CSV table of C-alpha atoms and ligand atoms in Angstrom, one decimal:
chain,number,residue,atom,x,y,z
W,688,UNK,CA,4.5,-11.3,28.4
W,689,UNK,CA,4.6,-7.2,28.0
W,690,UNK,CA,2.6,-5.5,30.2
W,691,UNK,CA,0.4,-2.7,28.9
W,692,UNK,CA,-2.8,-0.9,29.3
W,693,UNK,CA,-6.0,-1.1,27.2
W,694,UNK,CA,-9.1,1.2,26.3
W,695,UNK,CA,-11.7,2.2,24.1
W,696,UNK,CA,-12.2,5.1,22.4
W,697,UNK,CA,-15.8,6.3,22.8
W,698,UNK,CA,-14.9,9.2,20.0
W,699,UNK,CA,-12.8,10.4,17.7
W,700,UNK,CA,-11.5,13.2,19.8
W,701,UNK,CA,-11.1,10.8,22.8
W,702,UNK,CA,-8.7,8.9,20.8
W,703,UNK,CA,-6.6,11.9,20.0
W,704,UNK,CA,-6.8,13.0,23.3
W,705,UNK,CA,-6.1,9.4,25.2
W,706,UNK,CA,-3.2,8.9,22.3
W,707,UNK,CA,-1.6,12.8,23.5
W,708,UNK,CA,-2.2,11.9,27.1
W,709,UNK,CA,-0.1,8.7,26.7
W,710,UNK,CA,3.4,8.8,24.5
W,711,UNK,CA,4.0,5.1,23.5
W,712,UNK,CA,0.8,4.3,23.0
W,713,UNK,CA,-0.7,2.7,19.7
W,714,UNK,CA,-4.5,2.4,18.1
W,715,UNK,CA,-5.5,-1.1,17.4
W,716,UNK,CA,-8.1,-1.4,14.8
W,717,UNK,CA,-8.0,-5.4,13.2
W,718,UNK,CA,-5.1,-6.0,15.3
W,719,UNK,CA,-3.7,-8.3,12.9
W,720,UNK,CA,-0.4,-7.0,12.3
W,721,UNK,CA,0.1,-4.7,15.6
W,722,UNK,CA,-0.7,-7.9,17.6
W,723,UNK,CA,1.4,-10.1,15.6
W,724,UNK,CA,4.2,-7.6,15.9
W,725,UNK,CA,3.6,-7.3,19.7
W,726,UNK,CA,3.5,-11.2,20.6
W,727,UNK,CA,7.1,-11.4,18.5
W,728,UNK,CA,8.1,-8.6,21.1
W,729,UNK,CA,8.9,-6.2,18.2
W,730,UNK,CA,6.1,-4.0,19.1
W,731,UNK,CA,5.5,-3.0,22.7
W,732,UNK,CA,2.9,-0.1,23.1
W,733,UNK,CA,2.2,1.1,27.0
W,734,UNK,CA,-1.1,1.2,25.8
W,735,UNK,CA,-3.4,-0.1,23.3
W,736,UNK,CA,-6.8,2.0,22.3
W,737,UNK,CA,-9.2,0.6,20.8
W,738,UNK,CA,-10.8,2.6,17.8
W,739,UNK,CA,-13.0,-0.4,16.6
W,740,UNK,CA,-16.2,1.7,17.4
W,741,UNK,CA,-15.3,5.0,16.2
W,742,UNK,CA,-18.3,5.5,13.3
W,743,UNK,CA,-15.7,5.5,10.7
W,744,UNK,CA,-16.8,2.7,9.2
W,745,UNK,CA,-19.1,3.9,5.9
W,746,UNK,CA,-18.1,4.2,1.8
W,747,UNK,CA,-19.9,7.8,0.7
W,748,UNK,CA,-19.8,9.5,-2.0
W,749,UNK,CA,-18.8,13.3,-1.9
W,750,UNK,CA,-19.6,16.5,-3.3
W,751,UNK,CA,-17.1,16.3,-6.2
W,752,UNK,CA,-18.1,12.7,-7.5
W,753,UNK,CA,-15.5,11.1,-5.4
W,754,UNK,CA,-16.1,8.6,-2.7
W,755,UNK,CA,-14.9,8.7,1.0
W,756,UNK,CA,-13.8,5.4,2.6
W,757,UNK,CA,-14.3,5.3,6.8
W,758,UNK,CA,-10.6,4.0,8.2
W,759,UNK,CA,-12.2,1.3,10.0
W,760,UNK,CA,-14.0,-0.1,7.0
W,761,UNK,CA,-13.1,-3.8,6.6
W,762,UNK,CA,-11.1,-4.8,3.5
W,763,UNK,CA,-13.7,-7.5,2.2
W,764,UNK,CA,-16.0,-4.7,2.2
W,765,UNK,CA,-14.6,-2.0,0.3
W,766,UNK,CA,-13.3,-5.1,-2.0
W,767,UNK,CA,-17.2,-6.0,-2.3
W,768,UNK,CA,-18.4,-2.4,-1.8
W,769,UNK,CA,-20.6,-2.1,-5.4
W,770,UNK,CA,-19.2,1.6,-6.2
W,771,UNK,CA,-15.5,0.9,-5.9
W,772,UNK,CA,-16.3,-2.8,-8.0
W,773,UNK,CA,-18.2,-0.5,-10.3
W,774,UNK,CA,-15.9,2.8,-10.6
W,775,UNK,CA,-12.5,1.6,-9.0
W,776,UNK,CA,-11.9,-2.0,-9.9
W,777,UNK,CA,-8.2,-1.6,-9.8
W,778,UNK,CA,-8.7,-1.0,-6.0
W,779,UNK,CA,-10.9,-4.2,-5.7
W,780,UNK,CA,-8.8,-6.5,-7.3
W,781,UNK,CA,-5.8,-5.3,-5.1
W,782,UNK,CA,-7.5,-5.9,-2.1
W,783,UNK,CA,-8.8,-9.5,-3.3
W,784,UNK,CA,-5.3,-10.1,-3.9
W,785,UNK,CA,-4.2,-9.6,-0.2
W,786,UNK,CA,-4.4,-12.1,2.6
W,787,UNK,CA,-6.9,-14.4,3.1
W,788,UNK,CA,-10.3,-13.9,3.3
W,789,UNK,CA,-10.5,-14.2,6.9
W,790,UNK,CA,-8.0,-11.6,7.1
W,791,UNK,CA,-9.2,-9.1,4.5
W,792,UNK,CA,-12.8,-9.6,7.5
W,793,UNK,CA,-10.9,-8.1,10.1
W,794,UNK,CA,-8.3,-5.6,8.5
W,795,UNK,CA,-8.9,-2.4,8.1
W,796,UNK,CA,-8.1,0.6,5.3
W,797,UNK,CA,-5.9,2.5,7.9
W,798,UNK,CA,-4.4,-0.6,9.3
W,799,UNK,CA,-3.5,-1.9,6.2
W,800,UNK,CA,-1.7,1.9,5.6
W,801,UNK,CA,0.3,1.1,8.4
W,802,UNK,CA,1.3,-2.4,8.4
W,803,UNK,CA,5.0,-3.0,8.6
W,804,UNK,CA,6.9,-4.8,6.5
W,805,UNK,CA,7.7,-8.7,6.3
W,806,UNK,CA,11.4,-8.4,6.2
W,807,UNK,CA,11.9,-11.6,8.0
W,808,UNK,CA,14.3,-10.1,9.7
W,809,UNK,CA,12.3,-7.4,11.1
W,810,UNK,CA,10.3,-10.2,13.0
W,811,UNK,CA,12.9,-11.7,14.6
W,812,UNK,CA,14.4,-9.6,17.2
W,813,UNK,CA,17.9,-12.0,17.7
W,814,UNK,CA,19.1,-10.3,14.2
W,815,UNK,CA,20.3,-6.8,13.8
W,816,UNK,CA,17.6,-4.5,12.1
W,817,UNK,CA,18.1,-0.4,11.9
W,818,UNK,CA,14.0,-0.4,11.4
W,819,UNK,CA,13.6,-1.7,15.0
W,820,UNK,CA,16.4,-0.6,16.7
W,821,UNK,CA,18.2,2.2,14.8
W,822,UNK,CA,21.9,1.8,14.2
W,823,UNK,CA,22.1,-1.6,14.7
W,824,UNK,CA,22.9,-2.7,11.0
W,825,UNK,CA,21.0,-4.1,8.3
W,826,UNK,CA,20.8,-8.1,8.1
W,827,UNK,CA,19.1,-8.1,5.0
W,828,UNK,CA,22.0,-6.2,3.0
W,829,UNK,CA,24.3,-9.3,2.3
W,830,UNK,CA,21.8,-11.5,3.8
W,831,UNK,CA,18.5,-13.5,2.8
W,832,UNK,CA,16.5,-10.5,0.3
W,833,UNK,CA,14.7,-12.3,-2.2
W,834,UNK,CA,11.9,-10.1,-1.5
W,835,UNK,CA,13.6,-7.2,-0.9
W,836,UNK,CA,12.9,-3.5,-2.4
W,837,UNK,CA,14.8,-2.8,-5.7
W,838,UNK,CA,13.8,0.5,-5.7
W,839,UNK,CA,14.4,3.7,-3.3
W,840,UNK,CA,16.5,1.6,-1.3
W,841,UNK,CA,19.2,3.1,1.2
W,842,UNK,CA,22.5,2.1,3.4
W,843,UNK,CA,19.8,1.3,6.2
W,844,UNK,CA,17.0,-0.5,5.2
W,845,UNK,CA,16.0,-2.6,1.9
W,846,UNK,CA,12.2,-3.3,2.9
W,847,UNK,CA,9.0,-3.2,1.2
W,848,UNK,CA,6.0,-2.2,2.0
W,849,UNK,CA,4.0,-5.0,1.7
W,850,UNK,CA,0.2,-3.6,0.8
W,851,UNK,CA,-1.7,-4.5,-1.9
W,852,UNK,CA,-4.2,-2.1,-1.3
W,853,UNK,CA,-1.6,1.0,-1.2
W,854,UNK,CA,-0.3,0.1,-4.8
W,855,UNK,CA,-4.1,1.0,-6.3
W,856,UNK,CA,-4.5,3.6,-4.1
W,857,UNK,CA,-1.1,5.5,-5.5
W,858,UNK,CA,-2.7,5.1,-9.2
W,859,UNK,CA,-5.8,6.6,-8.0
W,860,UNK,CA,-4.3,9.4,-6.1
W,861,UNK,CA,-6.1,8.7,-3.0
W,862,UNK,CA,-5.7,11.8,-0.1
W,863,UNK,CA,-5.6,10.4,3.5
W,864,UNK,CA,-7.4,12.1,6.1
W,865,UNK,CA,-6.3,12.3,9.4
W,866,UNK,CA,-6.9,14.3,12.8
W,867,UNK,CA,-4.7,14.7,15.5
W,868,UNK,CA,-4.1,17.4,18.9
W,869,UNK,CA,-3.1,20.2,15.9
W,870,UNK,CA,-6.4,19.6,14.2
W,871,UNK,CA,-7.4,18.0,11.1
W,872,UNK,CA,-5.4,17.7,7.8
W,873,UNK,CA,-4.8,16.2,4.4
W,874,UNK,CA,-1.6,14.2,3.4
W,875,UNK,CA,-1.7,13.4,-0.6
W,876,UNK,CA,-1.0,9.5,-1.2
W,877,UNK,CA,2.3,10.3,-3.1
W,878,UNK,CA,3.3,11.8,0.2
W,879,UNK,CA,1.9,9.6,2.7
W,880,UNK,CA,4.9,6.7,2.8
W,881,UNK,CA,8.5,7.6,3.1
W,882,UNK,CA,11.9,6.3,1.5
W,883,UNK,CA,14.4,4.7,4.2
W,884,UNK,CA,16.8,7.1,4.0
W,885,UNK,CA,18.7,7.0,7.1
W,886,UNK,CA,15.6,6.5,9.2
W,887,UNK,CA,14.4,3.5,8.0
W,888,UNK,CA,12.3,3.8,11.7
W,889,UNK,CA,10.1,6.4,10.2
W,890,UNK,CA,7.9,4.6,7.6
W,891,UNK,CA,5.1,7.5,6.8
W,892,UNK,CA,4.6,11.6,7.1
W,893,UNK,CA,1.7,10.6,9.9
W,894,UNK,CA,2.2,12.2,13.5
W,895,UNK,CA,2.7,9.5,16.2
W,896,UNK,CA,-0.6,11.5,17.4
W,897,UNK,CA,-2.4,11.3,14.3
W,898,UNK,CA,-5.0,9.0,13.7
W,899,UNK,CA,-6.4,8.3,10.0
W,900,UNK,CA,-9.9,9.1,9.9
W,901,UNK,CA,-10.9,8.2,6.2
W,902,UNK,CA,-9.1,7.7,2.4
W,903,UNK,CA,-11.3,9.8,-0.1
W,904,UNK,CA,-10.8,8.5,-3.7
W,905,UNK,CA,-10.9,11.6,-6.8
W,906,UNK,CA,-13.8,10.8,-9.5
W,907,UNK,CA,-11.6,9.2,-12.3
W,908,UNK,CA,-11.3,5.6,-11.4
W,909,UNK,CA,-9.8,4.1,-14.6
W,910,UNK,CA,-13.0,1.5,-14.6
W,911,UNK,CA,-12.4,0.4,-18.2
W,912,UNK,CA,-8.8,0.4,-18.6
W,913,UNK,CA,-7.1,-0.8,-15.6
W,914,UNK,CA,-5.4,-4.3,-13.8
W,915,UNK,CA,-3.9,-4.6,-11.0
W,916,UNK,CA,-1.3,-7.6,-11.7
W,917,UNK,CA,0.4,-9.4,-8.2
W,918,UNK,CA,3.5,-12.2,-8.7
W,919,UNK,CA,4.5,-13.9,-5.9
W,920,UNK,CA,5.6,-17.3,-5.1
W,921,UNK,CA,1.9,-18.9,-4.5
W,922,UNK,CA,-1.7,-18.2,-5.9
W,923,UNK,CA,-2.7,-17.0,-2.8
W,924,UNK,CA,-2.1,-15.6,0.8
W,925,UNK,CA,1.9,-14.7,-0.2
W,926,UNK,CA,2.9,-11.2,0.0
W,927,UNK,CA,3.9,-9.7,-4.0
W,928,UNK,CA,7.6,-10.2,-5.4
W,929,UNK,CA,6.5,-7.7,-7.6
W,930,UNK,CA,2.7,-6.1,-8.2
W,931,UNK,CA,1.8,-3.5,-10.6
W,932,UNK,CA,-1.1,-1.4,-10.9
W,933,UNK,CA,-2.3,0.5,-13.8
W,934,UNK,CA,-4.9,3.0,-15.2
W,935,UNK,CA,-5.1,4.1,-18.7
W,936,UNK,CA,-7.6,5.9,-20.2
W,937,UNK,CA,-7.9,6.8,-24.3
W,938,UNK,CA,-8.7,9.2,-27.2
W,939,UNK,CA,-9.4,7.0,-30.1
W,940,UNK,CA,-6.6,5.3,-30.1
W,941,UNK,CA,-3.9,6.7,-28.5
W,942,UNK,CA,-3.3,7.2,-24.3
W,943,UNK,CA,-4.5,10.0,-23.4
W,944,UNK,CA,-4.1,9.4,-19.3
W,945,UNK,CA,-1.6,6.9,-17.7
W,946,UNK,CA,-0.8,6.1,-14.1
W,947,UNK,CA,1.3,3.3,-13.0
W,948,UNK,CA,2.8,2.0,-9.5
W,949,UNK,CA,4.4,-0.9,-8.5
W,950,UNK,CA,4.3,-3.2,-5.1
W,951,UNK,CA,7.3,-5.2,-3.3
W,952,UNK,CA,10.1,-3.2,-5.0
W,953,UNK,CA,10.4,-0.4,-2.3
W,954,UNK,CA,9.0,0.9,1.0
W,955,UNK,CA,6.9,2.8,-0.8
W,956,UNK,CA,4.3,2.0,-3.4
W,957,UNK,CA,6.3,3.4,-6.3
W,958,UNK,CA,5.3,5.8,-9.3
W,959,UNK,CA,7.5,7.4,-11.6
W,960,UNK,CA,6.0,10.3,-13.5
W,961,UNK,CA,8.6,10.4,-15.9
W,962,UNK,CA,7.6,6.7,-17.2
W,963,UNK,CA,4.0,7.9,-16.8
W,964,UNK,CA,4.3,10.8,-19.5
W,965,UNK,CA,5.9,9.2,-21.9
W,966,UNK,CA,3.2,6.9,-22.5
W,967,UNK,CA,0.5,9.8,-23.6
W,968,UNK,CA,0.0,10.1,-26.6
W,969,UNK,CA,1.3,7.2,-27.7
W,970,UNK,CA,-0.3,4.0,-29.4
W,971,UNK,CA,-0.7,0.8,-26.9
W,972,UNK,CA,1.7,-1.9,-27.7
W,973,UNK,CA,5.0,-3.4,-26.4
W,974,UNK,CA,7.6,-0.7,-27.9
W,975,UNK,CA,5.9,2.5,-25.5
W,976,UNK,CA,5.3,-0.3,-22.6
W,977,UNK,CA,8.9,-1.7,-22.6
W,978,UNK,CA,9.9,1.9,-22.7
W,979,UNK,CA,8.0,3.0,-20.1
W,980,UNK,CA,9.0,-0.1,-18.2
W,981,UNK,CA,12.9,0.8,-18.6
W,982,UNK,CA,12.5,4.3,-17.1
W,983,UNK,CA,10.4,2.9,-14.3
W,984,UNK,CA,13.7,0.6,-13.8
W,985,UNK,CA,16.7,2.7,-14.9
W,986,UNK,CA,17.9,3.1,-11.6
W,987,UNK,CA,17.0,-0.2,-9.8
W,988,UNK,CA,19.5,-1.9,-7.9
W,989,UNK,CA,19.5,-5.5,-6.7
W,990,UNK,CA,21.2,-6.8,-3.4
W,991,UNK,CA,22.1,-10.9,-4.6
W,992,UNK,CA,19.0,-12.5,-3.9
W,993,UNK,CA,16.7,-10.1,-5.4
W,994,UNK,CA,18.4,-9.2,-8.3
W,995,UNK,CA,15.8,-11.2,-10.3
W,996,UNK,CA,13.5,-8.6,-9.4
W,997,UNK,CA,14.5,-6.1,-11.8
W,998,UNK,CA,13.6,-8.4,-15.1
W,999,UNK,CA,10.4,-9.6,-13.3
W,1000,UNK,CA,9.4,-6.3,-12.7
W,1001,UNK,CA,10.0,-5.2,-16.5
W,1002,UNK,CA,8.1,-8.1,-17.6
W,1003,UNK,CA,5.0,-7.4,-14.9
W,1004,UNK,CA,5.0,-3.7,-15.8
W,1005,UNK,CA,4.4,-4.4,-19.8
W,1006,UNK,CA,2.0,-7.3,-19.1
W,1007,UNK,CA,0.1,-5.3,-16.6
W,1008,UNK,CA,0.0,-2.5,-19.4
W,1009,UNK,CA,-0.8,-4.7,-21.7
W,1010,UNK,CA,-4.1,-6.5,-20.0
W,1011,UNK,CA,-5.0,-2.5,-19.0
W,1012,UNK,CA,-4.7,-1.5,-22.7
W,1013,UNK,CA,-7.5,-4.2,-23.6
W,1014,UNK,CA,-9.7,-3.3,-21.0
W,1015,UNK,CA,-9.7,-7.4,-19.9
W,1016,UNK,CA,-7.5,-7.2,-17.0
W,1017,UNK,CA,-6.8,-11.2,-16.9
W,1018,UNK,CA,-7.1,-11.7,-20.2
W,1019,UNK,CA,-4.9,-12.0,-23.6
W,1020,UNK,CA,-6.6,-11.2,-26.8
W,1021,UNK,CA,-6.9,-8.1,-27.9
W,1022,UNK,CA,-7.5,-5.7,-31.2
W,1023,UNK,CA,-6.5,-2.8,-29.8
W,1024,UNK,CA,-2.9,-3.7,-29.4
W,1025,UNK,CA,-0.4,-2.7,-32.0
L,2318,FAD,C1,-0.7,-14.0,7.3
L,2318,FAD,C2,-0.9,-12.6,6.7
L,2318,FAD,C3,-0.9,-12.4,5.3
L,2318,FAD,C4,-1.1,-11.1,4.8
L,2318,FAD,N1,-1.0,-11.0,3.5
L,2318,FAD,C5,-1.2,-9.7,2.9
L,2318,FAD,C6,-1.1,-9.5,1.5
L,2318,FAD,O1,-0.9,-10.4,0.7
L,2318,FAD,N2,-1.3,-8.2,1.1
L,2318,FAD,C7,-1.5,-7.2,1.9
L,2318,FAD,O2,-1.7,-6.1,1.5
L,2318,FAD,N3,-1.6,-7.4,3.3
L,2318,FAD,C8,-1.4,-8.6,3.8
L,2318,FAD,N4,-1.5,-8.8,5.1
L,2318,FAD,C9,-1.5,-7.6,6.0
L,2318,FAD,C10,-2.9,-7.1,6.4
L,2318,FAD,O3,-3.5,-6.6,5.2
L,2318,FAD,C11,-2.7,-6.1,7.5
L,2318,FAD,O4,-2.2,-6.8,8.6
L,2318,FAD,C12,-3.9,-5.3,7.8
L,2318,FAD,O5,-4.3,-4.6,6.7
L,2318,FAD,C13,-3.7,-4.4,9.0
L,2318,FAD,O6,-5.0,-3.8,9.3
L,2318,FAD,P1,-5.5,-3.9,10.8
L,2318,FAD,O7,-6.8,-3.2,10.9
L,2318,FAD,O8,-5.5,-5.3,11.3
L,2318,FAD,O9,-4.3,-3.1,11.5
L,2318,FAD,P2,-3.8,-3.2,13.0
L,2318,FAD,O10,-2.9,-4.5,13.2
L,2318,FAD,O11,-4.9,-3.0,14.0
L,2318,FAD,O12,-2.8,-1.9,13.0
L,2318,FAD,C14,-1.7,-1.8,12.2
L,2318,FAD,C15,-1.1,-0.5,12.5
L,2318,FAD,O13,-1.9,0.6,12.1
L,2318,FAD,C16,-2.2,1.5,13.2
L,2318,FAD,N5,-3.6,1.9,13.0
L,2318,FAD,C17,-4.7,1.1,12.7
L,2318,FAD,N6,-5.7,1.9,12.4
L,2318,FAD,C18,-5.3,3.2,12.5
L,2318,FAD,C19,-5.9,4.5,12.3
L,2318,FAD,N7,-7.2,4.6,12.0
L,2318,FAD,N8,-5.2,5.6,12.5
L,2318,FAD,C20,-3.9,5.5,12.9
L,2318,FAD,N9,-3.2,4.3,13.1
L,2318,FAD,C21,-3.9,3.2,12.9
L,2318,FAD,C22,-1.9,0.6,14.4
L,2318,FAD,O14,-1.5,1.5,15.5
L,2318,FAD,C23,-0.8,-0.2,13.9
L,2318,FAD,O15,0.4,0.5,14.0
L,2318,FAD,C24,-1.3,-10.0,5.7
L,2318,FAD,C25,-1.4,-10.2,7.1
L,2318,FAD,C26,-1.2,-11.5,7.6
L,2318,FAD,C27,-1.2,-11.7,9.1
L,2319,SF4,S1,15.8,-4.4,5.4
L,2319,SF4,FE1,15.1,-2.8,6.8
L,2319,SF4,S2,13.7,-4.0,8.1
L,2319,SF4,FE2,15.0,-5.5,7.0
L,2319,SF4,S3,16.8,-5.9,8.4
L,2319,SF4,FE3,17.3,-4.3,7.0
L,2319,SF4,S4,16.8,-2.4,8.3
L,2319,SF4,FE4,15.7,-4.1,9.1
């Protein structure tokens, strides 16, 4: 048993002002990693506060044809929510591909932002881990990493970042809106996560103050030409090996807009711009998708076990290309392919 100290926030500015009055403290919102993490003794806030009845719970649209997503909305919703099936299907069918339903019920957008990662041993507080207790060593380097990052990886730490969700919010270039004692600001999605580095302990930009009030999506939602494409080792309720999202849009034939990030290679939902531009212009079809896929992997790096990674991820990235270029995003056949 840890000991600590529960409440409810009645407001928004009561939980910024209950989390300031109490360093060590943590919001709960679905609770189902935090609580995991805290019955594993990983995790142990002094105090929990509740945010579950903060009204931060709607979809709206906003001013510039964008849509605004409450933190506390639950994941089956905003899967189900008819404007993001409608104009954001990539971010749909990422959430649909996390969890179980009963879990997508109870998590929530800015938990899943800030769940931790699965490195196994992350959980298990008998094995050295410089995320939980910096310093201590990295089991994972030299031990069991088959789903270990390939990508952005460091001396420190070789974990993902386990979200679905986070991978078709990187192609949409979501912002993320938090508030916290300094006031209220906006951290762009590319910036949102960190790298390892040597503070593997430090796994986004947000305050320990901060709370995330909402995600607000730009118009362009790549609704025709998208897919969001998860491997992993069962249909369903395993976390990605590798996932990739795309959005492509066209003129006539060629690409005229691409965005691409990929899941379970890094601790960070990973885009490379470089691979992203030199797909424009170009004609869909395997030569500028292989291409693109070799400067998303140029500088990956395996660890043993995960070394597979690197060809799975070349092979995901021009198959998830491919099923965006035909605008079926589970499908095969296709004219416009060259
Ligand atoms: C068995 C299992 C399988 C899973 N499979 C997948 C999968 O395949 N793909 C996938 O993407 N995910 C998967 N998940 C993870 C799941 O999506 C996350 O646990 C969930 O999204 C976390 O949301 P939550 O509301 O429950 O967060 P909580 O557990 O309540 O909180 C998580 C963290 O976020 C913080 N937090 C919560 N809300 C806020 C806020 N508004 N502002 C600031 N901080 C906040 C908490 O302090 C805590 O640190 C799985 C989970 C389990 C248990
Ligand atoms: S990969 Fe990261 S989380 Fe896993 S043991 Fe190493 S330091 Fe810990």
């Amino acid at each position: 048993m840890i000991e600590f100290q529960y409440s409810r926030a009645s407001n928004v500015a009561d939980a910024v002002r209950q989390m300031t009055e109490t360093p060590g403290a943590k919001f709960v919102a679905g609770g189902t990693n935090l609580i995991d993490l805290m019955k594993m003794d990983v995790e142990r806030p002094v105090k929990l506060i509740d945010v579950t009845r903060l009204p931060l719970d709607k979809v709206e649209e906003t001013r510039s044809g964008g849509l605004r997503i409450g933190a506390l909305v639950p994941n089956s919703d905003l899967a189900y929510h008819p404007l993001v099936e409608r104009r954001y299907p990539v971010l749909s069918s990422a959430l649909l591909a996390g969890a179980s339903q009963q879990l997508r019920n109870m998590a929530s957008v800015g938990g899943n932002l800030l769940q931790r990662t699965r490195c196994a041993y992350f959980y298990d507080i008998a094995t050295p881990c410089n995320k939980r207790e910096p310093g201590a060593g990295c089991s994972a380097i030299g031990g069991l990493n088959r789903m270990h990052a390939i990508l952005g990886t460091s001396e420190a730490c070789i974990a993902v970042h386990p979200s679905d969700m986070c991978v078709a919010l990187a192609v949409l270039e979501a912002k993320v809106h938090v508030v916290g004692p300094r006031g209220r600001r906006e951290i762009p999605f590319s910036d949102f996560h960190r790298l390892p580095g040597d503070t593997p302990q430090r796994e986004t930009n947000l305050g320990a103050d901060e709370l995330i009030t909402s995600i607000e999506l730009p118009p362009r939602g790549f609704a025709e030409n998208y897919t969001y494409l998860k491997i992993r080792d069962r249909l369903s309720y395993a976390f990605a090996l590798v996932s990739v999202a795309v959005g492509l849009e066209f003129e006539e034939d060629n690409i005229r807009r691409a965005r691409l990030a990929l899941g379970g290679v890094s601790h960070k939902p990973w885009r490379n711009l470089e691979a992203e531009a030199s797909l424009l212009g170009k004609l869909a079809g395997d030569t500028a998708f292989a291409e693109a896929a070799d400067i998303v992997l140029h500088e990956a790096r395996g660890f043993g076990r995960n070394t597979f990674k690197i060809k799975l991820a070349r092979r995901a990235i021009i198959r998830a290309l491919s099923q965006a270029a035909r605008g079926m995003p589970q499908s095969h056949s296709d004219k416009r392919i060259t």
